[in-house]
Coordinates of C-alpha atoms in Angstrom, one line a residue:
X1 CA -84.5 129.0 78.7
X2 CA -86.4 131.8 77.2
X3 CA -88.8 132.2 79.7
X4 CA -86.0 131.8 82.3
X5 CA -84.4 134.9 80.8
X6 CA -87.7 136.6 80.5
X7 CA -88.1 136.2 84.3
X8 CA -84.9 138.3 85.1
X9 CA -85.0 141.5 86.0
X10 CA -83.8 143.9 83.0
X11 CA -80.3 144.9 85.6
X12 CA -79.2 141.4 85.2
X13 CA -80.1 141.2 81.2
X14 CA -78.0 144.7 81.4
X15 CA -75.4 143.0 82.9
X16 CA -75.8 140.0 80.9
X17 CA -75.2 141.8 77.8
X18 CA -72.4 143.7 78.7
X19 CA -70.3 140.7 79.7
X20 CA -71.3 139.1 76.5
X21 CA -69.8 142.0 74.6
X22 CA -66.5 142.3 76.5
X23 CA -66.6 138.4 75.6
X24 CA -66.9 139.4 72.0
X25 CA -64.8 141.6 71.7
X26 CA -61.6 141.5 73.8
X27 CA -61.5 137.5 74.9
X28 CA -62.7 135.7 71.8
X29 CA -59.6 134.7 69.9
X30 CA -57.4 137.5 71.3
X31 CA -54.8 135.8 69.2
X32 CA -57.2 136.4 65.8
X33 CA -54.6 137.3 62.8
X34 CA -56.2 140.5 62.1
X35 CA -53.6 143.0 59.5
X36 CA -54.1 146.9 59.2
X37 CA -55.7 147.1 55.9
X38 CA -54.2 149.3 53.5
X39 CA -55.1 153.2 53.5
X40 CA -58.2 153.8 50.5
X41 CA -57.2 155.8 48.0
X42 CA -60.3 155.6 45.4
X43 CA -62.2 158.2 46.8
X44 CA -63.0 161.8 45.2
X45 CA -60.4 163.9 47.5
X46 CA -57.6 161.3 45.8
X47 CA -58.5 161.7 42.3
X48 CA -55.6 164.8 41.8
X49 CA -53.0 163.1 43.8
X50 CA -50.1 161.6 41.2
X51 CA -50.3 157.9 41.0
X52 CA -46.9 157.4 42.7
X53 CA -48.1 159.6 45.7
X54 CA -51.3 157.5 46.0
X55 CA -49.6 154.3 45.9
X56 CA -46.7 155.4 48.5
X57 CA -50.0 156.6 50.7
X58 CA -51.6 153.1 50.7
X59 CA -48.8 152.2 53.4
X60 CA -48.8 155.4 55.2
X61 CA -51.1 154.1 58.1
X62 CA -48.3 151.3 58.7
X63 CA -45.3 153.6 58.6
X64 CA -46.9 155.9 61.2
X65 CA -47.5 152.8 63.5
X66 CA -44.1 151.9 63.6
X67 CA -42.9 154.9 63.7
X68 CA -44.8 155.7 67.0
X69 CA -43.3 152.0 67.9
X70 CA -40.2 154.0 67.8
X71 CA -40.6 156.5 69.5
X72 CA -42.8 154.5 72.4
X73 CA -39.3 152.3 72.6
X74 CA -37.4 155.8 73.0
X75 CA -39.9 156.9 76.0
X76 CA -39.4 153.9 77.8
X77 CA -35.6 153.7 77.2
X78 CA -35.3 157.1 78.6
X79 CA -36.2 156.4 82.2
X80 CA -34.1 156.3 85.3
X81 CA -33.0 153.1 85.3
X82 CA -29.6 151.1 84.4
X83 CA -28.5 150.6 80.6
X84 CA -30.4 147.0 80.6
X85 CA -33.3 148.0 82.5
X86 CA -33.7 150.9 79.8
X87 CA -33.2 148.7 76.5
X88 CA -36.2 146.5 78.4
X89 CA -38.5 148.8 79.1
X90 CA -38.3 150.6 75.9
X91 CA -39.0 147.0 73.9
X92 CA -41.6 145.8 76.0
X93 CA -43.0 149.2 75.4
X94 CA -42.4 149.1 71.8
X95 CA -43.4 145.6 70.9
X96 CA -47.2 145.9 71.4
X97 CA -47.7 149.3 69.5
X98 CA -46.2 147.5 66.4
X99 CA -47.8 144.1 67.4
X100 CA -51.1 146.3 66.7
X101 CA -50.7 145.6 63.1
X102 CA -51.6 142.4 63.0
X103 CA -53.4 141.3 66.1
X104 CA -54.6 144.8 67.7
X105 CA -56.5 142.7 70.4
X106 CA -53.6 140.9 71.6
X107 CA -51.1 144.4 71.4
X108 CA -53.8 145.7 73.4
X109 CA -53.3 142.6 76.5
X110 CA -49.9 143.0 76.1
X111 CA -49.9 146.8 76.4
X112 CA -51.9 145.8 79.8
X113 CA -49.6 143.6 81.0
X114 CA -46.5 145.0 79.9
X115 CA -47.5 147.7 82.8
X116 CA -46.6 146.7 85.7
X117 CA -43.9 144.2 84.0
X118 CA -41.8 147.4 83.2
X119 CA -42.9 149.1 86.2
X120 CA -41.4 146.5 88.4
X121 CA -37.5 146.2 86.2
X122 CA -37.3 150.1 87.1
X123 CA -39.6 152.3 85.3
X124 CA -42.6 152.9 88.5
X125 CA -40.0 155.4 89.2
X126 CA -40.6 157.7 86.4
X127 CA -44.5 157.3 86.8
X128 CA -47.3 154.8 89.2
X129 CA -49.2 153.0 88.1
X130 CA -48.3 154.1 84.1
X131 CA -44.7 154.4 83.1
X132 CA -44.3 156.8 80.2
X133 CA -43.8 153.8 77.8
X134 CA -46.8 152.2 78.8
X135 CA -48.6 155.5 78.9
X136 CA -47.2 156.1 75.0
X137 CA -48.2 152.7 74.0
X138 CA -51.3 152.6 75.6
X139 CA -52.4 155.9 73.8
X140 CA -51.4 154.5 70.1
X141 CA -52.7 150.9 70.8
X142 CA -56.2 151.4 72.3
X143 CA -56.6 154.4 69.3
X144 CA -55.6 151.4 66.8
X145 CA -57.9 149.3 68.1
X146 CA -60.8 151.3 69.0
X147 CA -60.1 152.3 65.0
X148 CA -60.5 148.9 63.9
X149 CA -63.3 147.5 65.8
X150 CA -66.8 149.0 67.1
X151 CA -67.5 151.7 70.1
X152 CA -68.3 149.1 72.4
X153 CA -64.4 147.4 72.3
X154 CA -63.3 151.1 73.3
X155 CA -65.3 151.5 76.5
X156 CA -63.8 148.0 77.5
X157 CA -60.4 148.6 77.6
X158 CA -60.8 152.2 79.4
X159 CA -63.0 150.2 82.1
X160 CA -60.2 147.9 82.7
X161 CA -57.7 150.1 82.7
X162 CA -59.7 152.1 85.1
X163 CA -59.7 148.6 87.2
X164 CA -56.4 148.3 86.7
X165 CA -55.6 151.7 88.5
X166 CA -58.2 151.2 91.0
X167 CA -55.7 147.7 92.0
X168 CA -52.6 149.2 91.7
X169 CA -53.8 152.2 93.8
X170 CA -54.9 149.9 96.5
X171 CA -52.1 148.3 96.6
X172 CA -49.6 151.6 96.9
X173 CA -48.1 152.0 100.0
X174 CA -48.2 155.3 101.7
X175 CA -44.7 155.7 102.9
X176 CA -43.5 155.1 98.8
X177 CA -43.2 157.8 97.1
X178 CA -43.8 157.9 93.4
X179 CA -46.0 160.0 90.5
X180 CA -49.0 159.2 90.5
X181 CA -50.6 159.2 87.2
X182 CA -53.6 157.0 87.5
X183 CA -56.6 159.6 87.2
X184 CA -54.4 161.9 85.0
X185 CA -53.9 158.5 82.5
X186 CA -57.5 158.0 82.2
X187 CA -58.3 161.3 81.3
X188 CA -55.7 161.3 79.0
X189 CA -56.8 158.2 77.1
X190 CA -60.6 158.8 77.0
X191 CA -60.3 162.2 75.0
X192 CA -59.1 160.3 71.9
X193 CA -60.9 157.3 72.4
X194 CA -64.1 159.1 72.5
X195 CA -62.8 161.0 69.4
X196 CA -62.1 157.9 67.3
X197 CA -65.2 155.9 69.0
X198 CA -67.5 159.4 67.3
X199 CA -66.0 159.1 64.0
X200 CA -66.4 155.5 63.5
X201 CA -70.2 156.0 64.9
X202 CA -70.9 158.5 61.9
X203 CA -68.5 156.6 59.5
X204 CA -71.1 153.5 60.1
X205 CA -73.9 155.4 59.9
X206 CA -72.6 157.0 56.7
X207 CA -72.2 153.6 55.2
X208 CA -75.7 152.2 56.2
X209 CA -77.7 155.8 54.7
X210 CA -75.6 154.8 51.7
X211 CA -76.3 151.0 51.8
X212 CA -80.2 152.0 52.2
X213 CA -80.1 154.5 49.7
X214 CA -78.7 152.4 47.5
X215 CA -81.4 150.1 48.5
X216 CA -84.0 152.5 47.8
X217 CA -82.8 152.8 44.3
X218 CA -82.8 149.5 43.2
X219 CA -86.6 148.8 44.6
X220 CA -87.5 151.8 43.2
X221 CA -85.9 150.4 39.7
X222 CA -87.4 146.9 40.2
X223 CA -90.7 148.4 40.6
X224 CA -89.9 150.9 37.5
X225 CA -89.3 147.6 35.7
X226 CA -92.3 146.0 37.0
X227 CA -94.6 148.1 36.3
X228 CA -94.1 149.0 33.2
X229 CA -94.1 144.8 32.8
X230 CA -97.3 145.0 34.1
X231 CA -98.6 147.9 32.1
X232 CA -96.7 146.4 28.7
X233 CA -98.8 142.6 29.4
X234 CA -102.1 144.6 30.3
X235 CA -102.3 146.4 26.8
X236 CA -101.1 143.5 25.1
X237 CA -104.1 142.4 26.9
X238 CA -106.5 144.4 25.6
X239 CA -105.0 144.9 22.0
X240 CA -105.6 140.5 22.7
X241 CA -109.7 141.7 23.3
X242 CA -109.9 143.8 20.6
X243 CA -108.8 141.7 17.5
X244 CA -110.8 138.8 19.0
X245 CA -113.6 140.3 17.3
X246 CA -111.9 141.4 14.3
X247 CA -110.4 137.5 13.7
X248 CA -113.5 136.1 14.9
X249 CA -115.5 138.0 12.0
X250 CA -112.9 136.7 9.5
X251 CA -113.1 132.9 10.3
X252 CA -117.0 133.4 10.7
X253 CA -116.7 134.8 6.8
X254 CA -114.3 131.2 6.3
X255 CA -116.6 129.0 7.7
X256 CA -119.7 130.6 5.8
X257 CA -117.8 131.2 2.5
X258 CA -117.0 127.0 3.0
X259 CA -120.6 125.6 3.8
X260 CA -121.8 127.9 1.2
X261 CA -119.6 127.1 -1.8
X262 CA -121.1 123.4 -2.8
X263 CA -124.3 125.1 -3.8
X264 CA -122.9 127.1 -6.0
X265 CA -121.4 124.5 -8.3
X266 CA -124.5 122.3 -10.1
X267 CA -123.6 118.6 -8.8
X268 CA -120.4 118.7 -7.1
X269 CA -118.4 115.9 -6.5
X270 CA -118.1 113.9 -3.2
X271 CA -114.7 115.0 -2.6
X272 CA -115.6 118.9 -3.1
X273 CA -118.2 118.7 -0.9
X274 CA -116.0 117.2 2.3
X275 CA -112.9 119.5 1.3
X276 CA -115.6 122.4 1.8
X277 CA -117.0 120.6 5.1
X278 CA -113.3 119.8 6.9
X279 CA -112.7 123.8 5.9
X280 CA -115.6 124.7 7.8
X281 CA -115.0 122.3 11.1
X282 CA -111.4 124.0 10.7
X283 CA -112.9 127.5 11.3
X284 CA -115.1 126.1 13.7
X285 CA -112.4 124.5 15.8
X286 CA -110.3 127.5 15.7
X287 CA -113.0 129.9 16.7
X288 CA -113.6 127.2 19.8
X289 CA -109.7 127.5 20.8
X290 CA -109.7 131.4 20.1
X291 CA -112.6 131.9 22.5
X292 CA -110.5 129.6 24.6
X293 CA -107.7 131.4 25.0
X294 CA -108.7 134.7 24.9
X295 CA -110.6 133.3 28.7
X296 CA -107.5 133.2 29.6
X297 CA -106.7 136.8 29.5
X298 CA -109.9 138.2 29.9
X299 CA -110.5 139.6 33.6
X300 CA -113.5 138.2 35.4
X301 CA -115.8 140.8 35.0
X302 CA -115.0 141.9 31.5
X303 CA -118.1 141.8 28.8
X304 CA -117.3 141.8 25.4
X305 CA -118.7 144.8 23.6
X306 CA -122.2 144.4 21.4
X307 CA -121.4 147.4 19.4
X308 CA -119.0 146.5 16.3
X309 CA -115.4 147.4 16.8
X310 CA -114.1 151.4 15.7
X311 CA -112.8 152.3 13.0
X312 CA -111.3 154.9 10.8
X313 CA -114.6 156.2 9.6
X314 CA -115.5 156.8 13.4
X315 CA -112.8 159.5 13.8
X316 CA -115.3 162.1 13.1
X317 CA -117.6 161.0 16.0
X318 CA -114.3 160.8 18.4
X319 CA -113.7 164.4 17.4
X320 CA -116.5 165.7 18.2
X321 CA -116.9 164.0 21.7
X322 CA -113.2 165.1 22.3
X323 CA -113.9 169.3 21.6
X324 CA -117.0 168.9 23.7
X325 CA -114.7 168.5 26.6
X326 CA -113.1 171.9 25.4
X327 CA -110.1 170.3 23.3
X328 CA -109.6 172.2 20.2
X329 CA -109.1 169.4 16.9
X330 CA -109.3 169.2 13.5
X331 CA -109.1 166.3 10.8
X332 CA -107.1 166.3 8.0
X333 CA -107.5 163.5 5.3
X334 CA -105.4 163.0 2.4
X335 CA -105.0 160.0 -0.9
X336 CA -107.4 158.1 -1.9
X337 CA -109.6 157.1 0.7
X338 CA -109.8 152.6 0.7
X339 CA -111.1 149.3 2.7
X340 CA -107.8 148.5 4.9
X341 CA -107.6 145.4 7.1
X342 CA -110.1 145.6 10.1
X343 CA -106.6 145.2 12.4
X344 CA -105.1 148.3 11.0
X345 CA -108.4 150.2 11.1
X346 CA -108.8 149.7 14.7
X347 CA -105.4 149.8 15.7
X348 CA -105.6 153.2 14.0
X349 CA -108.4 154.3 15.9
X350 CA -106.8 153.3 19.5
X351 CA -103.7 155.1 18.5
X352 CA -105.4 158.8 17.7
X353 CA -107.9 158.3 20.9
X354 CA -105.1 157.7 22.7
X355 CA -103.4 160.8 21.3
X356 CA -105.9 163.0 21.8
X357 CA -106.1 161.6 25.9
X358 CA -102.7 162.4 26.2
X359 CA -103.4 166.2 25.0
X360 CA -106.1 166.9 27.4
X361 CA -103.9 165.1 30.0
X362 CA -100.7 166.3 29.8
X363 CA -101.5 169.7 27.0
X364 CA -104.9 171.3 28.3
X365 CA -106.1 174.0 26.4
X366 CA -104.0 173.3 23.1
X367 CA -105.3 172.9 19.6
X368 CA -104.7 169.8 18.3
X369 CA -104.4 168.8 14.7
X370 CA -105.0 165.1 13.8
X371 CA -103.8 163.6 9.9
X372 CA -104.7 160.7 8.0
X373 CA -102.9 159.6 5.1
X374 CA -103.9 156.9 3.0
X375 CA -100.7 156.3 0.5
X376 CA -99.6 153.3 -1.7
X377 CA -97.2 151.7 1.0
X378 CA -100.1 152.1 3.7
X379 CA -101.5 154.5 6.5
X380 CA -99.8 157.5 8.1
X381 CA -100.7 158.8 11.1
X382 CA -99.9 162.2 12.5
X383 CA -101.1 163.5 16.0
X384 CA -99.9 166.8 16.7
X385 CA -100.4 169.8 19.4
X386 CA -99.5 172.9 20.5
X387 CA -98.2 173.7 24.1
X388 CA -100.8 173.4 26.7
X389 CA -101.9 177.0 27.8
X390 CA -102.6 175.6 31.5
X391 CA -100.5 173.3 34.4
X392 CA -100.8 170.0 33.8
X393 CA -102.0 168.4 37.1
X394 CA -99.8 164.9 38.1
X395 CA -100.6 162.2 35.7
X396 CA -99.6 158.8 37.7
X397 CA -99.9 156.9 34.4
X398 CA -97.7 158.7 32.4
X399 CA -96.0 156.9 29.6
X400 CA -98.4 153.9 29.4
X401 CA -100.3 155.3 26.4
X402 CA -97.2 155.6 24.6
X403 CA -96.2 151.7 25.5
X404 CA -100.3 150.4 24.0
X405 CA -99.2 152.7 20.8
X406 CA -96.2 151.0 20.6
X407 CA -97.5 147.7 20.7
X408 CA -100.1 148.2 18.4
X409 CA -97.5 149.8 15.9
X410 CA -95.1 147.1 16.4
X411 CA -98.1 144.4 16.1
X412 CA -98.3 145.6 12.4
X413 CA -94.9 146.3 11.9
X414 CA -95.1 149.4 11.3
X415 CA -93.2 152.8 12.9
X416 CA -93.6 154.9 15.3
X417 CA -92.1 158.3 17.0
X418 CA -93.3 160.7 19.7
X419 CA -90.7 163.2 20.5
X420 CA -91.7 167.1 21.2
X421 CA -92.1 169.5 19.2
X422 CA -89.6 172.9 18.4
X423 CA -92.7 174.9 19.7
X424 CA -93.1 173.1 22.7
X425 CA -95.6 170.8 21.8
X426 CA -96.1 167.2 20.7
X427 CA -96.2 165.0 17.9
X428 CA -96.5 161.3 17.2
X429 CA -95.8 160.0 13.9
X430 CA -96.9 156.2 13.0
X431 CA -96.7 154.6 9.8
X432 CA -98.6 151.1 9.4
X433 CA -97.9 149.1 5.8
X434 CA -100.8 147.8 4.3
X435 CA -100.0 145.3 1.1
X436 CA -101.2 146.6 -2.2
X437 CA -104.4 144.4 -3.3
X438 CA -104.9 143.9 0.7
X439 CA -108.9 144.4 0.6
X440 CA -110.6 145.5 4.5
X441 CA -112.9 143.2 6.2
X442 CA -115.7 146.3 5.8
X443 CA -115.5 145.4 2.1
X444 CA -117.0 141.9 2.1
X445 CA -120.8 142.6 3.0
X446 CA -122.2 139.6 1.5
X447 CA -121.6 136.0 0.0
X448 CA -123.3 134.9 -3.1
X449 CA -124.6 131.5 -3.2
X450 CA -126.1 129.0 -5.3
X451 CA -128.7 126.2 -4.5
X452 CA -129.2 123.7 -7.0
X453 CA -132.5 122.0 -7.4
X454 CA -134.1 119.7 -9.2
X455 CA -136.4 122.8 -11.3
X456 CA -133.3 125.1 -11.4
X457 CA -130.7 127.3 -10.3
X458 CA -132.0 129.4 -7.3
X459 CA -129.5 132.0 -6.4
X460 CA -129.6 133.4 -2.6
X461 CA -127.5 135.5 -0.6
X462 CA -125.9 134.6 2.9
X463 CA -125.6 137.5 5.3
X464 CA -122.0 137.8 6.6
X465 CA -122.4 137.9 10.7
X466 CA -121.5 140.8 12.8
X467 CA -118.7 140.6 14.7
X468 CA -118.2 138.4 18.1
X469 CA -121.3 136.2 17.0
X470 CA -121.0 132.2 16.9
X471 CA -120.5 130.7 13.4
X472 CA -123.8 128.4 14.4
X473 CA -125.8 131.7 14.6
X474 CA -124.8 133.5 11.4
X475 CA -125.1 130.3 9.3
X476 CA -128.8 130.2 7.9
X477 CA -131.0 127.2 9.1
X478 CA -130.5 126.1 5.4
X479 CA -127.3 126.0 5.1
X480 CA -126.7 123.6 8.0
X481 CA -126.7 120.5 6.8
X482 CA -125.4 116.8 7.9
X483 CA -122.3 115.6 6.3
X484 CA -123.0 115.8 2.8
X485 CA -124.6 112.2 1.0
X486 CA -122.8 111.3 -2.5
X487 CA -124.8 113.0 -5.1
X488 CA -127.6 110.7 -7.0
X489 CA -126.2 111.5 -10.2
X490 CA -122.3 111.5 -9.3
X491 CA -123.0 107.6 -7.5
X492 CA -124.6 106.7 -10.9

């Protein structure tokens, strides 16, 4: 079938087309139940219009159909024609126009038919092939309708009309003499139909730019929403890579601390000894399942750093790498500076160096003033700066340093605000609680142990491993050990 209709010449598929749409539009269910809708009053040019008014205008569209029904049915009852004849003509002529409200496809047939119906009880006499009812009729029936359905549905009925006035005029004997009206009709009915046919084009078209636009926005919020989805799971990604280390080094220290203790205590019992040894296959196992889950969200070409995670006490060096690139910063300290949890000291780091990037992005040329406070409750942080003394250039990534602050804050609680400043700068504020009595990993350099022998007590010190290494390297050769024997002098 397809390549049957390929084969055609593109007159035919013209022609094909067009008989399909006068299918469509004025044959299929002529008899449809299709009622005026009421007039719209929601829109902006409404909104001072009394409520009463507004809901008396809803049904103004109706009134004005039947009251053109009206005064079609006086037209036609004003021809030359008996009493009868008159009251005939002006019905038929009236009945279609107020059919219109309800099935404007089947007023517009009737309209069409009612023609020559009238024509023939009398009224040919007062116009051929139109009488002034059907002329009347014909005007408000085909507006309704070419109102009410598309542009196409309008050049339809004025081509059969057109045919209908190319019959009648065939059929018109010479010697009768009438007014004729055929051309005159035509012209007539195509000035408003190609009125009403141009404002429903640009109504439609209104509607779909609307439609699109409305569209537009709501991909253009899905994809807000999605990116910053995206940007909120990729720093939770990388906050994931960074405490890797930092909870890494602390189960190393378990593990260690465990095979270590039964050498500190001359003859320990059995029971001590495996206590201490299912403690360290506990930090063993869950260093095994944190290295397997953090391969889950690392990328495939990411490499875990050698160097140790940063911390506070690297803020200097930051500094200094941040004025080289022309960035004017200073460092304020204040309280008594202590060990804090490796967590907070790096999520502290992350959050000034991210600061500061946001300065020379968004700020360049201001001073920038960066303040740590170590009080009771736990860390302050305050990253301020003066308005930027050159343009900005377009930062696609604005915001997302704000969102990995956030979730570092919010990781440890804490608070956080960024806001600008009365001078025109910026300032974030963050506040991370650190427990009193909390002591830093930094603070733990070595474990004492104790070996007991048979000539005494040998004490030795076991290295605490830097982090990211295995547990298996930073335990000492002598250290490792099958599980422990029952002691000579305990089995006796």
């Amino acid at each position: 079938m397809n390549q049957k209709s390929s084969s055609r010449s593109p007159e035919f598929r013209l022609a094909a087309t067009a008989l399909r749409g006068l299918r469509e539009d004025l044959l299929r269910a002529p008899l449809a139940f299709r009622p005026l809708p009421p007039l719209r009053t929601d829109g902006p040019g409404w909104a001072r219009v009394p409520e009463r008014i507004r809901a008396v205008a809803t049904w103004s569209v109706h009134v004005l159909v039947l009251v053109l029904a009206v005064i079609t049915f006086a037209i036609g009852y004003s021809t030359d024609s008996d009493v009868e004849a008159q009251f005939f003509i002006g019905v038929f002529s009236a009945v279609p126009v107020a059919l219109s409200l309800i099935r404007p496809v089947l007023a517009w047939w009737a309209c069409l038919i009612m023609a020559p119906v009238t024509g023939n009880i009398g009224a040919f006499d007062s116009g051929y092939p139109w009488p002034p009812g059907s002329i009347a009729a014909m005007l408000v029936v085909m507006t309704v309708v070419a109102a009410r359905t598309r542009p196409r549905a309008a050049a339809w009925m004025w081509s059969l009309a057109a045919v209908y006035v190319g019959l009648t005029t065939m059929m018109l004997s010479e010697d009768v003499q009438v007014i004729y009206n055929g051309p005159a009709f035509l012209l007539a009915v195509g000035l408003p139909l190609l009125l009403v046919s141009f404002l429903h084009v640009r109504r439609t078209a209104e509607r779909e730019i609307v439609a699109q636009q409305r569209e537009i926005v709501a991909q253009r919020t899905v994809t807000a929403v999605e990116r910053d989805r995206r940007t909120l799971l990729e720093e939770r990604t990388n906050i994931a890579r960074e405490l890797h280390d930092v909870v890494a080094h602390h189960m190393s220290v378990v593990a260690i601390q465990a095979e270590a203790a039964p050498y500190r205590v001359e003859n320990p019992p059995p029971e001590l000894e495996q206590a201490f040894a299912t403690i360290r296959e506990n930090a063993v196992a869950a260093l095994t399942e944190l290295r397997r889950v953090l391969g889950v969200v690392r990328a495939e070409d990411y490499e875990a750093p050698d160097a140790p995670q940063p911390q506070l006490s690297d803020l200097p060096r930051l500094l200094s790498n941040v004025q080289e690139t022309g960035l004017s910063v200073e460092l304020a300290t204040t309280g008594a500076v202590r060990a804090l949890p490796q967590g907070v000291e790096l999520s502290a780091y992350r959050i000034v160096q991210e600061a500061l990037s946001n300065v020379l992005r968004h700020a360049p040329g201001a001073a920038a003033r960066v303040e740590v406070s170590h009080v009771l409750g736990g860390l302050g942080l305050r990253v301020v700066n003066e308005p930027g003394t050159a343009d900005a250039p377009p930062s696609p990534g604005a915001g997302h340093g704000l969102t990995g602050m956030r979730e570092r804050v919010q990781m440890l609680d804490g608070e956080m605000t960024a806001e600008p400043t009365a001078g025109g700068g910026f300032e974030v504020t963050v506040f991370v609680p650190v427990a009193a009595g909390t002591v830093g990993a930094g603070a733990v350099a070595s474990v004492p142990a104790t070996s007991s022998v048979a000539s005494g007590a040998v004490e030795d010190t076991v290295p605490v491993p830097a982090q990211g290494c295995a547990v298996e390297d930073a335990v000492p050769s002598m250290l490792r050990k099958e599980p422990a024997e029952p002691h000579p002098e305990s089995a006796a």
